[in-house]
Short mmCIF file of C-alpha atoms in Angstrom, two decimals:
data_model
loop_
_atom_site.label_atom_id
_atom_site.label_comp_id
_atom_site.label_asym_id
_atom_site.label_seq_id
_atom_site.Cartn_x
_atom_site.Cartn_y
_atom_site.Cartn_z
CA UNK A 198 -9.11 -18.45 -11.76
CA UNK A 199 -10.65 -15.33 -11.22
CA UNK A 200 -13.96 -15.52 -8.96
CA UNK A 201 -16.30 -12.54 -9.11
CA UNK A 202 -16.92 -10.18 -6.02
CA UNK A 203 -20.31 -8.85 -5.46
CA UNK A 204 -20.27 -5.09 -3.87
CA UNK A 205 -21.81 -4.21 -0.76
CA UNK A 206 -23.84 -1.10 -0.97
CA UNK A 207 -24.28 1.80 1.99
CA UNK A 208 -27.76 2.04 3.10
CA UNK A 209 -29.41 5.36 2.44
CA UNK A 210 -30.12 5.74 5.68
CA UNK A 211 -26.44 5.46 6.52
CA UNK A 212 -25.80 7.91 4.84
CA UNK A 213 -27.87 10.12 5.61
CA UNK A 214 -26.86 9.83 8.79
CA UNK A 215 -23.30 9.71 8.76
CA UNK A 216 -20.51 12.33 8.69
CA UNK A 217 -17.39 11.27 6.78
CA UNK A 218 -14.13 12.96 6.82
CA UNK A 219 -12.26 12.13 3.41
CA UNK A 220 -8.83 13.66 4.43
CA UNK A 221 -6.29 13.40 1.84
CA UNK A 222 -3.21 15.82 0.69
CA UNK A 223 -4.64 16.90 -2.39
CA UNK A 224 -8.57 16.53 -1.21
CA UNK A 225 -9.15 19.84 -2.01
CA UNK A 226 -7.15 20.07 -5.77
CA UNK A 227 -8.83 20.05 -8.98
CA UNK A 228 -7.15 16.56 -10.03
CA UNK A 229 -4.19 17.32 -11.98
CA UNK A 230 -0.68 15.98 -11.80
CA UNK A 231 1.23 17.28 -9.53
CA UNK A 232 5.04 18.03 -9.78
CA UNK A 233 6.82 16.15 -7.17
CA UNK A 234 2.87 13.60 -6.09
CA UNK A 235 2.61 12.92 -9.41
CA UNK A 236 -0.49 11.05 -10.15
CA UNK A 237 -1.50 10.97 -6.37
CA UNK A 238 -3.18 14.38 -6.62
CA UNK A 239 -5.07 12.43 -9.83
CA UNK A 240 -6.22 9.53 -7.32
CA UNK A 241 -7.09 11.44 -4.34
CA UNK A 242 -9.50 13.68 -6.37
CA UNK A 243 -10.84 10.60 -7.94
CA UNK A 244 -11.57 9.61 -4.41
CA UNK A 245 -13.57 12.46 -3.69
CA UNK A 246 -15.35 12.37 -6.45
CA UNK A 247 -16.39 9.01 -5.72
CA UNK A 248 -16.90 9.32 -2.39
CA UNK A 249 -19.26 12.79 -3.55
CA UNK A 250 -21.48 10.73 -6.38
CA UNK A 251 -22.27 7.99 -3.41
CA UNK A 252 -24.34 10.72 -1.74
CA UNK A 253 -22.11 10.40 1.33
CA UNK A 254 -22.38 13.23 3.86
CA UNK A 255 -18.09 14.96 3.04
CA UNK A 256 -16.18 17.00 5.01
CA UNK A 257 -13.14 17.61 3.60
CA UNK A 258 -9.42 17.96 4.78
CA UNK A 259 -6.08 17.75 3.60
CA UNK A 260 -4.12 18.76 6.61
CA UNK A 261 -3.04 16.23 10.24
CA UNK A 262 -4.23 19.55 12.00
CA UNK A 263 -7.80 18.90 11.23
CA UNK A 264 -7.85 16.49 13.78
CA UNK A 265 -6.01 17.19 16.45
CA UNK A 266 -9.13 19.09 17.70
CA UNK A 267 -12.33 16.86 17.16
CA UNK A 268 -14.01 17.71 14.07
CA UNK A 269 -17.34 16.82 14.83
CA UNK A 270 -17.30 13.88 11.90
CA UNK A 271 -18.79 10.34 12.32
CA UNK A 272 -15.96 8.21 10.80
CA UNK A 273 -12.47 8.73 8.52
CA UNK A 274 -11.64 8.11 4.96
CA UNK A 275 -8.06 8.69 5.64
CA UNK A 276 -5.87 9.13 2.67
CA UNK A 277 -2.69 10.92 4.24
CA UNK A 278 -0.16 8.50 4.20
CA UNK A 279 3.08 9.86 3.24
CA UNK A 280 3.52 12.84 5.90
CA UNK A 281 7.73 13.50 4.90
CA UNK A 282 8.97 12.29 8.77
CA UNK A 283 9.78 9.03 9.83
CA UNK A 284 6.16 6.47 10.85
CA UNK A 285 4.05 9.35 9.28
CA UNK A 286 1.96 5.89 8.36
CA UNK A 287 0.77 6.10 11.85
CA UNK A 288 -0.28 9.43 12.56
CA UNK A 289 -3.88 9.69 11.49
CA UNK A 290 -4.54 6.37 12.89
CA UNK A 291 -3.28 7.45 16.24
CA UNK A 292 -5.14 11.07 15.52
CA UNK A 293 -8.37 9.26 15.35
CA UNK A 294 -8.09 6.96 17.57
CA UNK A 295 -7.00 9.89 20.53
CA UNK A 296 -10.13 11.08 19.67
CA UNK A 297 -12.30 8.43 19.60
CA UNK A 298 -13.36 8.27 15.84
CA UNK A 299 -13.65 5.23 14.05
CA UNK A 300 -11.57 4.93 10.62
CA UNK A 301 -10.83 3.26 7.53
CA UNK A 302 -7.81 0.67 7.49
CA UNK A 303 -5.53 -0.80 10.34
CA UNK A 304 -4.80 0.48 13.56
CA UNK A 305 -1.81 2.23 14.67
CA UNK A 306 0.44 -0.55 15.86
CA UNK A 307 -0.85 -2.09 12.67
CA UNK A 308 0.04 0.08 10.23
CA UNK A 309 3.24 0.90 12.01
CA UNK A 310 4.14 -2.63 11.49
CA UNK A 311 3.43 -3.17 7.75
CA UNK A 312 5.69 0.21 7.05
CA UNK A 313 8.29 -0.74 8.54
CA UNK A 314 9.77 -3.12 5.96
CA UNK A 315 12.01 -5.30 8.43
CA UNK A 316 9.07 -5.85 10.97
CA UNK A 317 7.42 -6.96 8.44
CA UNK A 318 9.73 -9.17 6.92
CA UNK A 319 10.64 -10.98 10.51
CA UNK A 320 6.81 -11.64 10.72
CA UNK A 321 6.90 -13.51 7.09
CA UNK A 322 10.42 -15.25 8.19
CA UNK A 323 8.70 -16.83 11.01
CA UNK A 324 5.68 -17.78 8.66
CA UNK A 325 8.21 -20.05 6.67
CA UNK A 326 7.58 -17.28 3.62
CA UNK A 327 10.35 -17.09 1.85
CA UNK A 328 12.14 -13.27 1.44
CA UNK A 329 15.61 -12.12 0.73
CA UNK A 330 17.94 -11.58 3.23
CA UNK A 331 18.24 -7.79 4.85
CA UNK A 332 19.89 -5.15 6.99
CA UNK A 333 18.45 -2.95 8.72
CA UNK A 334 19.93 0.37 9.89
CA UNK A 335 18.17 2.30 12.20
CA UNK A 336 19.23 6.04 12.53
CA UNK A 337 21.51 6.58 14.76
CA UNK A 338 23.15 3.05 15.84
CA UNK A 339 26.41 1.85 14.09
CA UNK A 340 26.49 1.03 10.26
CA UNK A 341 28.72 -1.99 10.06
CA UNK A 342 29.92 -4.68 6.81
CA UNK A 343 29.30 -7.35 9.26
CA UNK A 344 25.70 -6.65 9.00
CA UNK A 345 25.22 -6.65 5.83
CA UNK A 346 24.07 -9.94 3.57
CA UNK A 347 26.57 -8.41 0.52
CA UNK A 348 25.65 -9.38 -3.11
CA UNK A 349 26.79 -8.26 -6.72
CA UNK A 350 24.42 -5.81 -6.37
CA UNK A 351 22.45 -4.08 -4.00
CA UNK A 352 19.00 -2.44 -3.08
CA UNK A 353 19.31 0.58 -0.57
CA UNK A 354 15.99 2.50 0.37
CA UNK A 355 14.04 4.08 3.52
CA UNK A 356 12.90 1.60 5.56
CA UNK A 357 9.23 3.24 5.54
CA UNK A 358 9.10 4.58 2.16
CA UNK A 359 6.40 4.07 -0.51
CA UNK A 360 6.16 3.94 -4.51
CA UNK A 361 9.93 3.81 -4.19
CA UNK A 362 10.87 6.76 -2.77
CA UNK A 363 14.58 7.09 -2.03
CA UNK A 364 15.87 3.90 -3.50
CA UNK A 365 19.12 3.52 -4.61
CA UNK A 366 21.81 0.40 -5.80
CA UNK A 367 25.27 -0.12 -4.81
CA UNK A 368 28.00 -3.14 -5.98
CA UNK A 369 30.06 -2.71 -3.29
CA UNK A 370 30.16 -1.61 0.59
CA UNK A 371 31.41 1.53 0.06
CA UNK A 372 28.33 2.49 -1.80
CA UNK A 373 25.84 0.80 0.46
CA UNK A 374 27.45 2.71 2.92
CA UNK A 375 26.68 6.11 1.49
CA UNK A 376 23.57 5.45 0.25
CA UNK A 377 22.81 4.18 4.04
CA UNK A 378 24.21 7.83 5.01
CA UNK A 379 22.33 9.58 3.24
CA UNK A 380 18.77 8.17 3.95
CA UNK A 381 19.90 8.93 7.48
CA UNK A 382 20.77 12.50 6.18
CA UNK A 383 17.48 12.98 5.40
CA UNK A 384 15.91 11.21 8.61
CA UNK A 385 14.83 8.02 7.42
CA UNK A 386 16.22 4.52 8.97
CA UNK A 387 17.41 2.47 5.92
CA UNK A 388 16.96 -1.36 5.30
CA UNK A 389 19.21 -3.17 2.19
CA UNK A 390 19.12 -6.09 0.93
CA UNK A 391 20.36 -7.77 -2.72
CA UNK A 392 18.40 -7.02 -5.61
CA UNK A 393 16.13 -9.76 -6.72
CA UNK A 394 15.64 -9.98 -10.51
CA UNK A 395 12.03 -10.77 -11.77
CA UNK A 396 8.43 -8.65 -12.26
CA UNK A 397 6.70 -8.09 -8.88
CA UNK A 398 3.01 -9.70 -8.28
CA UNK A 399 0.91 -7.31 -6.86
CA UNK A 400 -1.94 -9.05 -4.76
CA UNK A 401 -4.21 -7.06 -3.59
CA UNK A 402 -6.60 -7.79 -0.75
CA UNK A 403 -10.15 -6.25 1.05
CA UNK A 404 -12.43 -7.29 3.31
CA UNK A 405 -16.09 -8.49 2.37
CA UNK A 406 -18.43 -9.63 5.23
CA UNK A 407 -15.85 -9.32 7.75
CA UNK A 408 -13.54 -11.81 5.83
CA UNK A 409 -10.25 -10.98 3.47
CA UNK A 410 -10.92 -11.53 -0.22
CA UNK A 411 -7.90 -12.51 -2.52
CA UNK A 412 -8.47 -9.94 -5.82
CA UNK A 413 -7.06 -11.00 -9.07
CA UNK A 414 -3.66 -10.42 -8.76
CA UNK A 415 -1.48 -8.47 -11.18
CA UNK A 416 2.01 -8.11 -12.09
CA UNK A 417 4.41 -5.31 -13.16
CA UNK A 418 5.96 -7.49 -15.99
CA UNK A 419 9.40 -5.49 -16.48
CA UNK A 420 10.85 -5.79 -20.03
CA UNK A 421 14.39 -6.03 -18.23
CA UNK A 422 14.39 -7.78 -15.35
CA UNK A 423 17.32 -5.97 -13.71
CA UNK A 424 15.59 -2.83 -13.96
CA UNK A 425 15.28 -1.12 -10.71
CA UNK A 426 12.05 0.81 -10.92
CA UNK A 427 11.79 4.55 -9.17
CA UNK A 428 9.88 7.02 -7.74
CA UNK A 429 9.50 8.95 -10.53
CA UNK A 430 8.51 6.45 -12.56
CA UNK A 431 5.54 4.65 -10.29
CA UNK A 432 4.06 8.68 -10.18
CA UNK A 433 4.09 9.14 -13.65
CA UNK A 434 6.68 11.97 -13.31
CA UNK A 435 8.55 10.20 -16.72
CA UNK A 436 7.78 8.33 -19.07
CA UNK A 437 8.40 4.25 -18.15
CA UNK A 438 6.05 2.77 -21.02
CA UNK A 439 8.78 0.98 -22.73
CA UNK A 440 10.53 -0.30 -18.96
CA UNK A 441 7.34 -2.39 -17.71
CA UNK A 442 3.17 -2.85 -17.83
CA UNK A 443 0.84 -3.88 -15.40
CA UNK A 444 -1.20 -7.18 -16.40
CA UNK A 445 -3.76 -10.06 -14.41
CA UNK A 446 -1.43 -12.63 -13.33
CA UNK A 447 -3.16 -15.65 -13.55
CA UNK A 448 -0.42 -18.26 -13.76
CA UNK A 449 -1.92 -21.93 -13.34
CA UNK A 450 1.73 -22.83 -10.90
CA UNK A 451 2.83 -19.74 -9.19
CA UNK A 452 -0.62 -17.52 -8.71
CA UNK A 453 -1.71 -20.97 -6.20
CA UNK A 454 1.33 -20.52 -4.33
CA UNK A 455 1.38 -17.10 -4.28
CA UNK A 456 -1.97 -16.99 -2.59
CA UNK A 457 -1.16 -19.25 -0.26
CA UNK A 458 1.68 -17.07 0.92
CA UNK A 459 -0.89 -13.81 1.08
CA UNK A 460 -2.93 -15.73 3.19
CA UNK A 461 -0.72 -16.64 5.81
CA UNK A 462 0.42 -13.00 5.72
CA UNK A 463 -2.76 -11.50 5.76
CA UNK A 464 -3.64 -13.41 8.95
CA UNK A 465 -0.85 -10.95 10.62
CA UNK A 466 -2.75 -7.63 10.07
CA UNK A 467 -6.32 -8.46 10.60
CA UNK A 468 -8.67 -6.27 10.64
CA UNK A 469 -6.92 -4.19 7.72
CA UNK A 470 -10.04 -3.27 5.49
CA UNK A 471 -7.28 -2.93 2.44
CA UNK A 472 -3.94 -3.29 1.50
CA UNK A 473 -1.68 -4.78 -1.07
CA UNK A 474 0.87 -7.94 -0.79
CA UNK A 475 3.69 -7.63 -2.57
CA UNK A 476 6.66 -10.49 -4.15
CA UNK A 477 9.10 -10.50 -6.45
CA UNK A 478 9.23 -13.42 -9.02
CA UNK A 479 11.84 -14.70 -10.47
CA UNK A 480 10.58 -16.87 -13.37
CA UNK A 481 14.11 -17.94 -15.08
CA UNK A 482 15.09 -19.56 -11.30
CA UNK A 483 11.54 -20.59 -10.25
CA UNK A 484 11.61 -18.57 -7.42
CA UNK A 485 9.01 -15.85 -5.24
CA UNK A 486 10.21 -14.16 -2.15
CA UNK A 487 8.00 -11.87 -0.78
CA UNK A 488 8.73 -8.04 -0.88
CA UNK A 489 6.74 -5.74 1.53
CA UNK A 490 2.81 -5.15 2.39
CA UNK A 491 1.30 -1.62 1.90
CA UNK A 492 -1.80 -1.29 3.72
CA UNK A 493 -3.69 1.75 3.24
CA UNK A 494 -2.40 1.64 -0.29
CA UNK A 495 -3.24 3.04 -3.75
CA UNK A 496 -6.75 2.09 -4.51
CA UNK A 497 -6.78 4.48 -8.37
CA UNK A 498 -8.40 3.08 -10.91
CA UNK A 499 -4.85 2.80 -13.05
CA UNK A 500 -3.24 0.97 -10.87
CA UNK A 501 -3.35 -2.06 -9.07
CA UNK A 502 -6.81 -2.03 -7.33
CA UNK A 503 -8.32 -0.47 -10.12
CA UNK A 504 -7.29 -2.80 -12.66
CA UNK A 505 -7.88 -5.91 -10.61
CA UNK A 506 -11.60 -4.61 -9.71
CA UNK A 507 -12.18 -4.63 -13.21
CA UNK A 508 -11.45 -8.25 -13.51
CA UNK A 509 -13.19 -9.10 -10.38
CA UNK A 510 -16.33 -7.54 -11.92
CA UNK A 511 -16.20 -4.29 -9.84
CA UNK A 512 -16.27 -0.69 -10.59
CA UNK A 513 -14.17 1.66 -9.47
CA UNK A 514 -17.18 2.89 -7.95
CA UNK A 515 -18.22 -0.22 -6.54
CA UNK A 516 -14.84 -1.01 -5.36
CA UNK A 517 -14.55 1.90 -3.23
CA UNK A 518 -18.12 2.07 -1.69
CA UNK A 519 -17.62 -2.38 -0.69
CA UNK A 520 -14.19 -0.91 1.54
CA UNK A 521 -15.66 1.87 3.14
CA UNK A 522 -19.26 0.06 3.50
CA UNK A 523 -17.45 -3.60 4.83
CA UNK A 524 -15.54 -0.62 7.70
CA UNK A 525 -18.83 1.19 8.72
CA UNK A 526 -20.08 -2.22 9.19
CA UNK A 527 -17.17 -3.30 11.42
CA UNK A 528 -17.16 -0.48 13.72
CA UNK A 529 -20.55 -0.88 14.43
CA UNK A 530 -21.33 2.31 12.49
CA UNK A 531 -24.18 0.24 10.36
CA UNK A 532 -26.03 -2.70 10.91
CA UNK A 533 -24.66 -5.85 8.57
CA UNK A 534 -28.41 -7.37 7.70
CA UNK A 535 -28.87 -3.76 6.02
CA UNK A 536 -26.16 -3.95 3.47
CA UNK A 537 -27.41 -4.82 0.44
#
């Protein structure tokens, strides 16, 4: 099932030409773990490195500041996601596009969209793509039962988090309630929902001569299915070798229909360069509901991307320079009958 990719290359010339900003929060550390990022400092000097042994012309940031003054640079690599405040998704987006610089990934509204989980999941409701029932509970406006689509047991987490951050379970309202409290506590709208049991299929998707590309998909197959994974856990911060592993998924029933689904949904955030579509399946029932989307997601080589380049015949290498070369190319930045 799995159909080869062949990488697009970045003229010398472009690069010789070119000024890229790689802006990331640990661009400028050494690549070790860090305490509370966890393997994110790994990726993001991986990145660099990457980004270095291509020859491209680096300047180097790890701060939002660096561009709220323009910084003289030619296009973004932006790697600054999670900025601890509510939409942080959207601020070097909006940074760059103030200014006038072309950048990797989404646009603002774009982005803004895929974070915020219930957006996202009204656009794959009206796709006829099947996802569990939610809440959502913005900060600041009323936090009421009569909301909330009550199960056995259920998922409470920050409405824009990523890799799990802040998520919590509760079997009853009083503990949805609190949980709901507290993200607000902390400034975060909240969204719940029941939890689904299954693994989650990771599919993740980039653009090749201006047209999205299905990778091999993977799947977190969790050794119990009612295991709620964490923060901790997806960072490396403790040790979850014996709780699930990451795998190609390349089931002859559900991968089909599970790529049909990512199509439709990728049609919503066009022209995304990257991101990953995410569902939860639930082989016992012979069900998939459809999770979240991450654009701008975790491209590392030991994780999702990484491991699906590999089966798409990419590497890491390759995988990276085919984003950031298929991006140049749509802003204009270099001329498509030069790629090789």
């Amino acid at each position: 099932m799995t159909q080869p990719i062949k990488p697009l290359r970045i003229p010398q010339e472009a690069k010789d030409r070119l000024k890229i900003m790689f802006i990331a929060k640990h661009a400028l550390g050494d690549g070790t773990l860090h305490p509370e990022d966890g393997n994110h400092a790994v990726y993001h000097h991986e990145v660099r490195t990457i980004l270095e042994g291509l020859g491209i012309n680096l300047v180097l940031a790890n701060k939002y500041e660096a561009l709220f003054e323009n910084p003289g640079v030619d296009f973004v690599f932006p790697l600054l996601n999670r900025g601890g405040f509510l939409n942080s998704e959207m601020m070097l987006p909006l940074l760059c596009t103030r200014l006038g610089i072309p950048y990797l990934g989404a646009s603002p509204i774009l982005r803004g969209l895929s974070d915020d989980k219930h957006l996202t999941k009204l656009e794959a409701k009206s796709r006829g793509i099947p996802t569990a029932p939610w809440a959502i509970y913005r900060r600041g406006a009323p936090v009421r039962e009569a909301d909330c689509p009550m199960a056995e047991r259920m998922v409470i987490k920050p409405n824009a988090s990523s890799a799990s951050w802040g998520v919590g379970d509760a079997g009853d309202w009083a503990g949805v309630k609190a949980a709901v409290e507290g993200i607000h506590d902390q400034g975060h709208d909240a969204i719940v929902e029941p939890f689904l049991n299954g693994s989650d299929v990771e599919v993740p998707v980039i653009t090749v001569n201006g047209e999205p590309v299905v990778m091999p998909m993977m799947m977190f197959r969790q050794a119990d299915p009612t295991h709620l994974r964490t923060y901790w856990e997806k960072r490396d911060l403790v040790d979850r070798t014996q709780k699930y592993e990451l795998f190609a998924f390349e089931d002859k029933e559900w991968a089909p229909k599970i790529d049909a689904l990512t199509r439709k949904m990728v049609e919503v955030f066009r022209p995304f360069d990257y991101g990953r579509y995410e569902f939860r399946l639930d082989e016992e029932k012979g069900e998939v509901q459809m999770l979240e989307v991450n654009l701008n997601c975790n491209l590392w080589s030991q994780k999702v991307y990484g491991r699906s380049a590999v089966l798409a015949g990419l590497t890491q290498e390759q995988l990276i320079e085919t984003i950031l070369c298929e991006s140049l190319a749509r802003h204009g930045l270099i001329d498509r009958d030069a790629i090789a």
